[in-house]
Amino acid sequence: MSDDPKNKQTRKEGLEQAAREALERAGTETKSPEDAKTDPMTGEKRKEIDGPKLPPEERGAAGKKTQKLALLLAEYPTPGRCLHAAEKLRAAGYTKFDAHTPFPVHGMDRAMGLRDSRLGWIVITAALTGTSCAFLMMWWMNCIDYPLIIGGKPASVSSIASMVPIMFELTILFSAFAAVFGMFAMNKIPMHHHPIFESDRFRAFSTGKFFISVEAQDPKFKLEKTRDFLEKTHADFVELVLEPAAEHK
Amino acid sequence: MASPYLPIREIGEIPLVREGETFQSITDRIARVTEDKTPRNWWIAFGISLCFLGLLGVCVGYLLWEGVGVWGNNSPSYWGWDITNFVWWIGIGHAGTLISAILFIFRQKWRTSINRFSEAMTIFAVMCAGLYPGIHVGRAWYAYYMFPVPNQMSIWPNFKSPLMWDIFAVSTYFTVSLLFWYVGLIPDLATLRDRSMNPRRQKVYGFLALGWRGSNRAWQHYERAYLILAAISTPLVLSVHSVVSFDFATSVLPGWHTTIFPPYFVAGAVYSGFGLVMTLMLVARLIYGVKSIVTTQHLELMCKVMLLTSSLVGYAYAMEFFIAYYSGNTWERAWAWMRITGPYWWAWIPMVGFNAVLPQLFWFKFFRTNLAALMVISILVNVGMWFERFVIIVGSTYHDFIPGSWGYFRPTIIDIGTYAGTMGLFFTLFLLFLRWLPMIAIAEVKGVIPASDPHGEEGHEYHSNEGGAHDPDLEPVPGE
């Protein structure tokens, strides 16, 4: 799972270098507006480019004026394109972006520049708590509160051998709870109200489409610029997603 | 470069999922089972299962009303079908954890087609097993004495007893299996949520999917949690049946008091569990047409695991007899001799025949790929394993040290009804699972088809079009 620490630095530099180059090339490739509408791979017309070109404040659709921008959503047909888009976004300095894929895509963590998950630290803490709780429980119950001498084994710490199975089981039990609920906490789930669900196309993420979302809170986010940027990553479709209206009444 | 996703054809590997399956087709094939109209066969099977579940209710109700005397358990065999069934059911569960945890750790990607299925089997089997300790204590309303809760006698459980270890092992096992299963289900519940057009389905699956958005930042922690759960379930599953075997091995009864029990029980558990996974999988393939995802190759690999564990079990049988002879102990030699020639000889024959001899057929490819043969053998495996537990439990207690206290255990109609009733419980839950939840891990199967490789053919073409943004360091490290 983890990188060889020796290679980590060079790999990281290599990645950044490659991604910078990719970005420069992408920038020079599609200069003319005509290019932006055709696929640079095949020369075909882009399938669809949807969503408002202007910021929503100027669209004139009354009632929607107060809605805030939430994110830009780009759709890709393959995991490869999605991965390269993530590489480019990262190289361009975006920080609040994410990939949404039907299954974990190999290499995406590295492409997005995510650091290793810290879940293991939560779990080991819980594991040791489980071991200690089991020992303290059995020691207090069978040795202190109501000493039981059974099978010639003394009611003291010296009969610890017979405590091992339960100490082990509670270690596992506590670790499992920590792994699952720690993961829930780190992923901030359950959360049923994310603005990304406003997009109808997004429903395809759990079937076979690959998405990149760039949040409006990202310091680098500029509607036009980011949209063009995403279009140049060979997206099939780029869509602007607004915060649900009800939240800003 | 060789992709870690693609089969290595040079050494005879073939794709895990039939070629031509796409993300969409896999999703459709699996999710549709929960969306289409319920097949008539499902209703028939469900009706039969519900009848048996009712039988369980009657038998357990009568037991609680009348007392444990309604069973055949009596001096000298105080453990009869109750503990036999407990050990049998819990053993069946072990294959599920083996497939979901141990094969995951070893990166055996073929497990993805069968893991959801067998994890469900684990949970339901452990539920059936967990029933027995609760009801065999006689006065079931005092079953809470088994847990360390304060009671009116101000006395605590005796933690030096292997029966207490068993309580902790089995309840931990059930909890961890349930958590593991649910974590695996989250992305697939999101798939069902997103496919659904029916608001009620959207609400229920949406609630259970916890707002999963397939975000890579979430996948990262998710995968780590899954890995940790697999890593802790691996020693757990080995410990559970070891602890079950301690119930016997820490006693001084000839036939029980032996050090080979923990590994012998674990191997037998995995063996019987694979047998049941095989039976259920064959039925599901017939009913639901998932042949392209659960291929003959999967069945063959399962046969090989069964061949291995059957041989381990056969070795343990032989070793028990050898040690009985080699120890020179009168009582040890007596039980060994009585097993073959005693009044329970008829239970020993299917035990050895179905567990150690029959699976040797799996050396031949014909039997590993013949569905009819697999169906018959996989059922006989579990018949054999039931007899193994019966031979160990009753076959060691009916002849103890004093000939004056020898007896002969006979089950009653309530014993048989309770056992048949747990089958009803199991199949009722299992059919509900098939009907309402994705029986194959959709997200995981997508991850093993060639199209899931971001550095596959298309990715490379794309790279070269772009003019060399390709960096060898970006390649996935094989085996990562």
XYZ file of C-alpha atoms in Angstrom:
729
model
C 0.000 0.000 0.000
C 2.653 2.507 0.985
C 5.519 3.846 -1.043
C 9.093 2.976 -0.516
C 10.251 5.972 1.545
C 13.427 6.287 -0.538
C 11.469 6.737 -3.724
C 8.811 8.889 -2.223
C 10.556 12.209 -2.753
C 11.744 11.541 -6.287
C 8.446 10.030 -7.259
C 6.640 13.056 -5.967
C 8.932 15.403 -7.855
C 8.620 13.322 -10.990
C 4.876 13.421 -10.717
C 4.773 17.146 -10.318
C 7.160 17.666 -13.194
C 5.166 15.393 -15.479
C 1.909 16.956 -14.511
C 3.289 20.469 -15.115
C 4.394 19.462 -18.561
C 1.039 17.906 -19.258
C -0.655 21.064 -18.198
C 1.503 23.273 -20.424
C 0.840 21.053 -23.402
C -2.856 20.967 -22.692
C -2.806 24.738 -22.480
C -1.175 25.189 -25.877
C -3.161 22.511 -27.622
C -6.548 24.112 -27.501
C -6.063 27.764 -28.137
C -8.866 28.525 -30.540
C -12.502 28.371 -29.489
C -13.068 25.869 -32.283
C -10.670 23.467 -30.589
C -12.526 23.647 -27.335
C -15.573 22.201 -29.027
C -13.771 19.315 -30.677
C -12.169 16.361 -29.081
C -8.396 16.668 -29.460
C -8.070 12.878 -29.656
C -10.486 12.184 -32.449
C -11.220 15.581 -33.892
C -14.908 14.853 -33.438
C -17.340 17.357 -32.093
C -17.680 17.208 -28.342
C -20.804 15.378 -27.309
C -22.328 17.992 -25.113
C -21.220 20.973 -23.189
C -23.974 22.024 -20.932
C -24.626 24.354 -18.081
C -24.684 28.131 -17.914
C -21.743 29.933 -19.486
C -22.219 32.962 -17.291
C -22.238 33.074 -13.521
C -25.746 32.377 -12.271
C -26.160 35.958 -11.036
C -26.256 37.138 -14.645
C -28.371 34.398 -16.104
C -31.524 36.294 -15.390
C -33.427 33.233 -14.237
C -35.425 34.825 -11.476
C -35.563 32.888 -8.250
C -32.262 31.167 -8.901
C -30.335 34.357 -8.315
C -29.677 33.634 -4.676
C -28.352 30.150 -5.267
C -24.684 29.772 -4.533
C -22.200 27.935 -6.683
C -21.328 24.588 -5.201
C -19.014 22.864 -7.618
C -18.117 22.052 -11.178
C -18.617 18.486 -12.205
C -16.793 16.832 -15.100
C -17.733 13.435 -16.444
C -15.322 10.925 -17.996
C -16.017 7.613 -19.687
C -12.937 5.784 -18.441
C -10.915 5.613 -15.230
C -7.785 6.575 -17.182
C -9.125 9.953 -18.291
C -10.431 10.651 -14.828
C -7.037 9.852 -13.353
C -5.219 12.176 -15.744
C -7.681 14.956 -15.063
C -6.962 14.573 -11.359
C -3.234 14.743 -12.052
C -3.682 17.971 -13.987
C -5.917 19.588 -11.410
C -3.401 18.826 -8.755
C -0.541 20.208 -10.830
C -2.537 23.356 -11.476
C -2.735 23.893 -7.742
C -6.338 22.937 -7.048
C -6.818 21.527 -3.570
C -10.568 21.119 -3.074
C -11.332 18.664 -5.788
C -12.328 15.046 -5.703
C -12.829 12.062 -7.977
C -16.075 10.107 -7.846
C -15.730 6.605 -9.171
C -17.764 3.395 -9.049
C -14.814 1.542 -7.530
C -11.491 2.699 -6.076
C -9.299 3.554 -9.071
C -5.750 2.302 -8.889
C -3.253 5.148 -8.508
C -5.870 7.817 -7.872
C -4.593 8.573 -4.366
C -1.188 9.352 -5.800
C -2.647 11.325 -8.716
C -4.625 13.482 -6.310
C -1.664 13.780 -3.987
C -3.485 12.379 -0.970
C -1.425 11.411 2.018
C -1.786 7.981 3.543
C -4.959 7.316 5.520
C -4.530 7.803 9.259
C -7.236 5.302 10.139
C -4.699 2.795 11.420
C -3.797 5.065 14.339
C -7.393 5.200 15.483
C -7.656 1.434 15.238
C -4.477 0.645 17.154
C -5.587 2.947 19.960
C -8.923 1.161 20.146
C -7.221 -2.221 19.940
C -5.025 -1.517 22.963
C -8.024 -0.107 24.815
C -9.850 -3.375 24.121
C -6.983 -5.479 25.440
C -6.708 -3.402 28.612
C -10.460 -3.304 29.207
C -10.696 -7.073 28.906
C -7.836 -7.602 31.341
C -9.121 -5.066 33.856
C -12.634 -6.495 33.661
C -11.591 -10.091 34.303
C -8.998 -9.182 36.922
C -11.419 -7.012 38.880
C -14.348 -9.432 38.627
C -12.553 -12.727 39.280
C -9.638 -11.556 41.431
C -10.769 -8.461 43.381
C -14.536 -8.167 43.645
C -15.345 -11.847 44.033
C -12.175 -13.981 43.975
C -12.788 -17.317 42.253
C -10.267 -20.105 42.662
C -11.121 -22.715 40.072
C -9.087 -25.596 38.713
C -6.339 -24.725 41.200
C -5.674 -21.500 39.357
C -5.148 -18.591 41.757
C -7.417 -15.554 41.835
C -4.578 -13.260 40.838
C -2.735 -11.878 37.847
C -0.707 -15.084 37.706
C -3.638 -16.847 36.062
C -3.376 -14.454 33.125
C -3.032 -17.355 30.676
C -6.728 -18.112 31.019
C -7.532 -14.458 30.285
C -5.769 -14.441 26.912
C -8.676 -15.601 24.714
C -11.056 -12.916 25.965
C -8.350 -10.237 25.844
C -7.815 -11.201 22.224
C -11.499 -11.184 21.352
C -12.114 -7.754 22.851
C -9.047 -6.394 21.062
C -10.611 -7.483 17.800
C -14.071 -6.226 18.749
C -12.863 -2.749 19.702
C -10.658 -2.557 16.589
C -13.544 -3.448 14.311
C -15.757 -0.770 15.800
C -12.937 1.752 15.512
C -12.207 0.803 11.909
C -15.818 1.158 10.823
C -16.883 4.180 12.827
C -13.476 5.839 12.429
C -13.909 5.470 8.683
C -17.409 6.949 8.939
C -16.062 9.928 10.867
C -13.149 10.542 8.510
C -15.464 10.363 5.499
C -18.132 12.448 7.222
C -20.837 9.869 6.550
C -23.741 9.489 6.997
C -24.351 12.713 5.031
C -27.364 12.653 2.776
C -27.470 16.270 1.637
C -24.386 16.951 -0.468
C -24.979 19.445 -3.343
C -23.434 16.978 -5.793
C -26.682 14.987 -5.619
C -28.394 17.945 -7.360
C -26.867 16.711 -10.600
C -28.896 14.087 -12.424
C -25.956 12.884 -14.439
C -24.058 12.203 -11.248
C -26.286 9.206 -10.570
C -24.182 7.351 -13.123
C -21.146 7.465 -10.831
C -22.215 4.290 -9.093
C -22.722 2.434 -12.352
C -19.844 3.132 -14.696
C -19.057 6.812 -15.181
C -16.155 8.676 -13.641
C -16.473 12.184 -12.269
C -14.249 14.950 -11.037
C -15.730 17.652 -8.858
C -14.031 20.973 -8.127
C -15.528 22.840 -5.214
C -16.336 26.524 -5.512
C -14.528 27.055 -2.214
C -11.231 26.143 -3.825
C -8.991 29.253 -3.790
C -8.091 28.617 -7.434
C -11.732 28.281 -8.499
C -12.848 30.715 -11.189
C -15.983 29.644 -12.991
C -14.913 30.300 -16.582
C -11.300 29.342 -16.128
C -11.992 26.169 -14.214
C -14.659 25.136 -16.657
C -12.305 25.581 -19.601
C -9.657 23.728 -17.690
C -11.957 20.793 -17.106
C -13.099 20.768 -20.718
C -9.506 20.455 -21.798
C -9.117 17.325 -19.698
C -11.164 15.423 -22.288
C -14.310 15.458 -20.232
C -17.437 14.181 -21.936
C -19.492 16.710 -20.101
C -18.943 19.592 -17.724
C -21.731 20.757 -15.496
C -22.159 23.521 -12.966
C -23.815 22.377 -9.763
C -25.520 24.887 -7.485
C -26.259 24.615 -3.805
C -29.811 23.350 -3.288
C -32.128 26.372 -3.183
C -33.783 25.389 0.076
C -30.568 25.844 1.994
C -30.343 29.582 1.243
C -33.837 30.779 1.972
C 3.872 -3.077 -19.128
C 2.099 -6.024 -17.624
C -0.893 -4.751 -15.790
C -1.764 -6.178 -12.396
C -5.357 -6.300 -13.634
C -4.952 -8.524 -16.609
C -4.624 -12.294 -16.464
C -1.201 -13.651 -17.332
C -2.111 -15.793 -20.300
C 1.330 -17.395 -20.503
C 0.723 -19.307 -17.280
C -2.818 -20.213 -18.224
C -4.722 -17.537 -16.316
C -8.052 -16.561 -17.789
C -10.126 -13.444 -16.989
C -11.994 -13.584 -13.682
C -15.154 -12.326 -15.308
C -16.227 -13.403 -18.787
C -14.781 -11.105 -21.424
C -17.184 -8.549 -22.761
C -18.704 -7.636 -19.424
C -18.758 -3.869 -18.904
C -19.393 -1.681 -15.861
C -22.947 -1.274 -17.044
C -23.607 -4.928 -17.751
C -22.243 -6.046 -14.382
C -24.356 -3.481 -12.564
C -27.455 -4.465 -14.532
C -26.974 -8.156 -14.075
C -26.582 -7.985 -10.308
C -28.820 -5.073 -9.398
C -31.676 -6.304 -11.553
C -32.190 -9.287 -9.294
C -33.373 -6.919 -6.588
C -35.425 -4.778 -9.000
C -37.279 -7.247 -11.188
C -40.444 -9.032 -10.249
C -39.792 -11.782 -7.734
C -39.493 -15.119 -9.554
C -42.132 -17.695 -8.699
C -39.444 -20.156 -7.552
C -38.342 -17.631 -4.977
C -41.833 -17.539 -3.502
C -42.002 -21.330 -3.397
C -38.635 -21.574 -1.675
C -39.546 -18.760 0.688
C -42.825 -20.435 1.585
C -41.097 -23.703 2.435
C -38.455 -21.865 4.470
C -41.131 -20.000 6.406
C -42.798 -23.330 7.279
C -39.546 -24.586 8.731
C -39.039 -21.305 10.561
C -42.459 -21.853 12.086
C -41.372 -25.341 13.101
C -38.391 -23.779 14.883
C -40.744 -21.491 16.767
C -42.881 -24.435 17.842
C -39.920 -26.570 18.908
C -38.176 -23.800 20.836
C -41.451 -22.725 22.405
C -42.148 -26.271 23.562
C -38.587 -26.591 24.854
C -38.894 -23.415 26.904
C -42.301 -24.459 28.204
C -41.409 -28.036 29.081
C -37.631 -27.997 29.722
C -34.542 -29.565 28.145
C -35.952 -33.017 28.846
C -37.799 -32.787 25.551
C -34.453 -33.395 23.892
C -32.593 -36.695 23.900
C -29.785 -35.300 26.084
C -29.406 -37.369 29.213
C -26.728 -38.999 31.329
C -24.048 -39.672 30.186
C -24.493 -37.566 26.998
C -25.468 -34.156 28.313
C -24.517 -32.646 25.001
C -26.363 -34.008 22.018
C -27.757 -32.453 18.889
C -27.783 -28.989 20.432
C -24.018 -28.628 20.588
C -23.538 -30.696 17.432
C -25.696 -28.213 15.567
C -24.032 -25.259 17.264
C -20.571 -26.392 16.139
C -21.873 -27.347 12.693
C -23.515 -23.988 12.040
C -20.656 -21.941 13.339
C -18.224 -23.979 11.266
C -20.225 -23.216 8.143
C -19.856 -19.540 8.851
C -16.080 -19.764 8.715
C -15.856 -20.080 4.961
C -17.483 -16.679 4.580
C -14.833 -14.988 6.663
C -12.095 -16.972 5.010
C -13.262 -15.785 1.609
C -13.838 -12.185 2.643
C -10.767 -11.721 4.851
C -8.011 -14.250 4.262
C -8.364 -14.385 0.485
C -8.498 -10.574 0.482
C -5.203 -10.363 2.351
C -3.655 -12.792 -0.128
C -5.025 -10.675 -3.004
C -6.993 -13.595 -4.428
C -9.156 -11.443 -6.647
C -11.423 -14.314 -7.673
C -13.050 -13.924 -4.261
C -14.896 -10.806 -5.441
C -17.553 -12.863 -7.189
C -18.443 -14.934 -4.153
C -17.538 -12.888 -1.081
C -20.830 -11.027 -0.539
C -22.687 -14.258 -0.839
C -20.541 -16.130 1.613
C -20.418 -13.260 4.103
C -24.200 -13.316 4.188
C -24.009 -17.038 4.728
C -21.630 -16.466 7.641
C -23.929 -14.040 9.377
C -27.020 -16.201 9.042
C -25.151 -19.362 10.035
C -23.776 -17.663 13.157
C -27.301 -16.542 14.013
C -28.469 -20.158 13.828
C -25.476 -21.261 15.886
C -25.973 -18.531 18.470
C -29.480 -19.770 19.170
C -28.302 -23.071 20.668
C -26.179 -21.928 23.625
C -29.042 -19.688 24.626
C -31.696 -22.403 24.615
C -29.676 -25.400 25.784
C -28.970 -23.913 29.220
C -32.292 -25.188 30.467
C -33.734 -22.062 31.962
C -33.171 -19.717 29.056
C -34.365 -16.710 31.025
C -31.142 -16.990 33.032
C -29.006 -16.891 29.887
C -27.800 -13.459 30.912
C -25.618 -15.197 33.543
C -23.312 -15.883 30.606
C -22.580 -12.191 30.277
C -20.620 -10.126 32.779
C -23.591 -8.129 33.996
C -24.240 -7.445 37.690
C -26.807 -9.878 39.090
C -28.629 -10.498 42.355
C -26.060 -13.073 43.495
C -23.219 -10.516 43.295
C -21.138 -13.105 41.505
C -19.359 -12.729 38.196
C -18.881 -15.267 35.389
C -15.926 -17.600 35.715
C -13.555 -16.309 33.064
C -11.334 -19.372 33.411
C -14.037 -21.418 31.710
C -13.690 -22.033 27.975
C -17.463 -21.692 27.740
C -17.040 -18.028 28.666
C -14.332 -17.655 26.050
C -16.797 -19.105 23.616
C -19.424 -16.483 24.469
C -16.934 -13.714 23.763
C -15.539 -15.374 20.641
C -18.911 -16.054 19.043
C -20.460 -12.698 19.864
C -17.342 -10.868 18.638
C -17.383 -12.990 15.527
C -20.992 -12.144 14.793
C -20.485 -8.416 15.390
C -17.337 -8.170 13.294
C -18.857 -10.213 10.455
C -21.878 -7.946 10.417
C -19.744 -4.786 10.348
C -17.538 -6.206 7.618
C -20.549 -7.163 5.545
C -22.173 -3.774 5.925
C -19.018 -1.873 5.039
C -18.752 -3.957 1.869
C -22.386 -3.224 1.057
C -22.199 0.587 1.276
C -21.038 1.295 -2.329
C -23.494 -1.257 -3.717
C -26.361 0.203 -1.731
C -25.450 3.523 -3.358
C -25.675 1.822 -6.746
C -29.160 0.548 -5.942
C -30.119 4.006 -4.671
C -28.925 5.706 -7.853
C -30.571 3.216 -10.195
C -33.872 3.354 -8.426
C -36.858 5.233 -9.832
C -39.124 4.276 -6.972
C -39.102 6.860 -4.158
C -39.498 4.248 -1.458
C -36.538 2.249 -2.692
C -34.566 5.492 -3.035
C -35.307 6.380 0.556
C -34.507 2.976 2.042
C -31.369 2.272 0.007
C -30.375 5.922 0.245
C -30.631 5.796 4.020
C -28.548 2.636 4.179
C -25.978 3.959 1.683
C -25.197 6.789 4.130
C -24.864 9.354 1.329
C -22.010 7.529 -0.393
C -20.660 9.581 -3.314
C -17.799 7.338 -4.448
C -15.428 10.129 -3.553
C -11.809 9.116 -3.836
C -11.038 10.783 -0.517
C -13.669 8.494 0.957
C -12.520 5.436 -0.995
C -9.093 5.918 0.507
C -10.301 5.583 4.105
C -12.828 2.987 3.027
C -10.191 0.761 1.518
C -8.021 1.150 4.582
C -10.930 0.253 6.854
C -11.652 -2.774 4.682
C -8.031 -3.856 4.826
C -7.940 -3.478 8.609
C -11.183 -5.402 8.997
C -9.744 -8.158 6.825
C -6.536 -8.158 8.815
C -8.296 -8.467 12.163
C -10.889 -10.951 10.918
C -8.162 -13.332 9.816
C -6.891 -14.151 13.326
C -10.461 -13.815 14.581
C -11.821 -16.575 12.371
C -8.937 -18.825 13.360
C -9.581 -18.040 17.015
C -13.318 -18.671 16.943
C -13.260 -22.307 16.008
C -10.132 -22.808 18.113
C -12.058 -21.486 21.099
C -15.017 -23.708 20.180
C -12.614 -26.648 20.181
C -11.318 -25.568 23.641
C -14.797 -26.370 24.959
C -13.809 -29.977 24.318
C -10.031 -29.977 24.416
C -9.694 -28.452 27.909
C -11.824 -31.234 29.405
C -10.319 -34.561 30.493
C -12.639 -36.768 28.472
C -10.901 -39.283 26.182
C -11.627 -38.303 22.599
C -11.871 -34.641 23.567
C -8.661 -34.081 25.503
C -6.333 -33.589 22.554
C -4.095 -30.799 21.334
C -4.863 -31.308 17.651
C -8.386 -29.953 18.084
C -7.909 -26.241 17.270
C -6.335 -26.629 13.791
C -8.483 -29.678 13.110
C -11.667 -27.755 13.918
C -10.633 -24.736 11.855
C -9.836 -26.874 8.793
C -13.136 -28.712 9.156
C -15.003 -25.446 9.532
C -13.550 -23.988 6.361
C -14.226 -27.250 4.561
C -17.895 -27.391 5.492
C -18.372 -23.678 4.829
C -16.991 -23.977 1.324
C -19.353 -26.891 0.827
C -22.348 -24.743 1.646
C -21.100 -21.759 -0.394
C -20.812 -24.148 -3.309
C -24.339 -25.509 -2.842
C -25.863 -22.040 -2.562
C -23.827 -20.666 -5.445
C -24.910 -23.466 -7.768
C -28.538 -22.790 -6.923
C -28.158 -19.029 -7.408
C -26.423 -19.541 -10.740
C -29.364 -21.629 -11.884
C -32.028 -19.217 -10.711
C -30.488 -15.844 -11.397
C -28.166 -16.381 -14.350
C -24.966 -14.939 -12.923
C -22.858 -17.531 -14.740
C -20.647 -14.949 -16.398
C -19.622 -13.510 -13.041
C -19.426 -16.707 -11.025
C -17.687 -18.833 -13.606
C -16.692 -22.490 -13.613
C -13.233 -21.228 -12.753
C -14.548 -19.941 -9.427
C -16.140 -23.281 -8.686
C -12.926 -25.062 -9.563
C -10.895 -22.874 -7.229
C -13.381 -23.566 -4.442
C -12.986 -27.285 -5.115
C -9.261 -26.925 -4.653
C -9.728 -25.215 -1.277
C -12.077 -28.035 -0.283
C -9.570 -30.624 -1.397
C -6.900 -28.999 0.758
C -9.050 -28.659 3.870
C -10.498 -32.150 3.412
C -6.984 -33.549 3.339
C -6.152 -31.639 6.529
C -9.238 -33.082 8.169
C -8.322 -36.567 6.961
C -4.851 -36.117 8.398
C -6.361 -35.074 11.724
C -8.549 -38.196 11.802
C -5.513 -40.359 11.180
C -3.466 -38.505 13.758
C -6.155 -38.902 16.436
C -6.052 -42.647 15.971
C -2.287 -42.731 15.877
C -1.975 -40.757 19.124
C -4.638 -42.931 20.760
C -2.488 -45.945 19.931
C 0.865 -44.266 20.581
C -0.134 -42.811 23.955
C -0.626 -46.321 25.310
C -3.509 -44.946 27.380
C -6.276 -47.499 27.981
C -9.121 -45.020 27.694
C -7.665 -43.310 24.654
C -7.347 -46.653 22.909
C -10.858 -47.592 24.020
C -12.589 -44.612 22.434
C -10.655 -45.032 19.216
C -11.671 -48.662 18.973
C -15.271 -47.904 19.943
C -15.522 -45.289 17.211
C -15.129 -47.909 14.530
C -16.672 -50.934 16.196
C -18.982 -49.405 18.822
C -22.719 -48.785 18.549
C -22.082 -45.525 16.679
C -20.097 -47.100 13.838
C -22.799 -45.922 11.433
C -21.951 -42.289 12.200
C -18.253 -42.826 11.744
C -18.601 -44.215 8.215
C -20.161 -41.062 6.621
C -17.786 -38.903 8.652
C -14.691 -40.447 7.102
C -16.321 -41.238 3.793
C -17.682 -37.781 3.037
C -14.967 -35.704 4.692
C -11.737 -37.473 3.922
C -12.389 -39.821 1.009
C -15.081 -38.295 -1.225
C -13.394 -34.906 -1.886
C -10.343 -36.736 -3.210
C -12.368 -36.830 -6.421
C -11.457 -33.164 -6.774
C -8.027 -34.211 -7.947
C -9.767 -34.804 -11.274
C -10.838 -31.889 -13.415
C -13.946 -33.760 -14.506
C -15.400 -33.603 -10.996
C -14.283 -30.009 -10.424
C -16.207 -28.833 -13.478
C -19.224 -31.143 -13.514
C -22.053 -29.153 -11.945
C -24.173 -32.172 -11.034
C -21.236 -33.831 -9.294
C -20.432 -30.591 -7.479
C -23.987 -30.271 -6.245
C -24.049 -33.803 -4.839
C -20.573 -33.622 -3.307
C -21.129 -30.195 -1.764
C -24.237 -31.428 0.025
C -22.562 -34.635 1.188
C -19.680 -32.535 2.561
C -22.036 -30.920 5.018
C -23.707 -34.204 5.850
C -20.265 -35.599 6.595
C -19.283 -32.605 8.705
C -22.472 -32.876 10.717
C -21.611 -36.502 11.469
C -18.088 -35.450 12.455
C -19.445 -33.158 15.166
C -21.916 -35.822 16.239
C -19.163 -38.426 16.496
C -16.963 -36.073 18.496
C -19.684 -34.985 20.903
C -21.882 -38.027 21.416
C -19.237 -40.550 20.414
C -16.985 -39.390 23.248
C -19.571 -38.961 25.981
C -21.724 -42.100 25.729
C -18.827 -44.313 26.874
C -16.991 -42.656 29.720
C -14.697 -44.114 32.345
C -17.138 -46.352 34.226
C -18.975 -49.033 32.245
C -21.892 -48.703 34.663
C -22.659 -45.222 33.376
C -22.510 -46.033 29.695
C -25.546 -45.103 27.692
C -26.841 -44.566 24.213
C -28.025 -41.209 22.909
C -31.205 -41.084 20.854
C -32.558 -37.848 19.437
C -36.216 -36.979 19.955
C -38.606 -35.529 17.427
C -38.013 -32.118 19.036
C -34.265 -32.445 18.427
C -34.925 -33.121 14.772
C -37.537 -30.371 14.530
C -35.212 -27.797 16.076
C -32.446 -28.707 13.651
C -34.759 -28.561 10.647
C -36.125 -25.305 12.052
C -32.696 -23.637 12.082
C -32.449 -24.545 8.405
C -35.704 -22.674 7.956
C -34.271 -19.657 9.786
C -31.152 -19.757 7.649
C -32.916 -20.074 4.314
C -35.557 -17.482 5.175
C -32.854 -14.928 5.899
C -30.822 -16.006 2.908
C -33.723 -15.707 0.488
C -34.545 -12.259 1.846
C -30.913 -11.311 1.262
C -31.024 -12.578 -2.337
C -34.197 -10.640 -2.943
C -33.268 -7.281 -1.450
C -29.506 -6.913 -1.505
C -26.919 -7.268 -4.274
C -25.741 -10.856 -3.925
C -22.420 -10.106 -5.607
C -20.147 -7.227 -4.643
C -20.799 -4.952 -7.645
C -18.067 -2.423 -6.924
C -15.481 -5.097 -6.289
C -16.261 -7.064 -9.441
C -15.956 -3.851 -11.484
C -12.504 -3.417 -10.015
C -11.241 -6.705 -11.494
C -12.386 -6.321 -15.112
C -9.741 -5.078 -17.566
C -11.603 -1.803 -18.242
C -11.000 -0.775 -14.647
C -7.286 -0.372 -15.239
C -6.532 3.355 -15.623
C -3.196 2.472 -17.183
C -4.681 0.039 -19.648
C -4.526 0.247 -23.411
C -6.735 3.257 -23.721
C -4.812 5.148 -21.099
C -1.567 4.576 -22.967
C -2.915 5.750 -26.286
C -4.237 8.741 -24.563
C -0.871 9.435 -23.033
C 0.953 9.250 -26.337
C -1.583 11.537 -27.961
C -0.851 14.038 -25.357
C 2.819 13.880 -26.150
C 4.717 12.381 -23.286
C 3.225 13.459 -20.026
C 3.748 9.818 -19.221
C 6.015 9.193 -16.302
C 7.092 5.692 -15.373
C 6.687 6.651 -11.734
C 2.988 7.082 -12.285
C 2.594 3.440 -13.165
C 0.974 1.333 -10.508
C 3.494 -0.732 -8.633
C 2.690 -4.367 -9.409
C 1.135 -6.102 -6.473
C 0.358 -2.838 -4.753
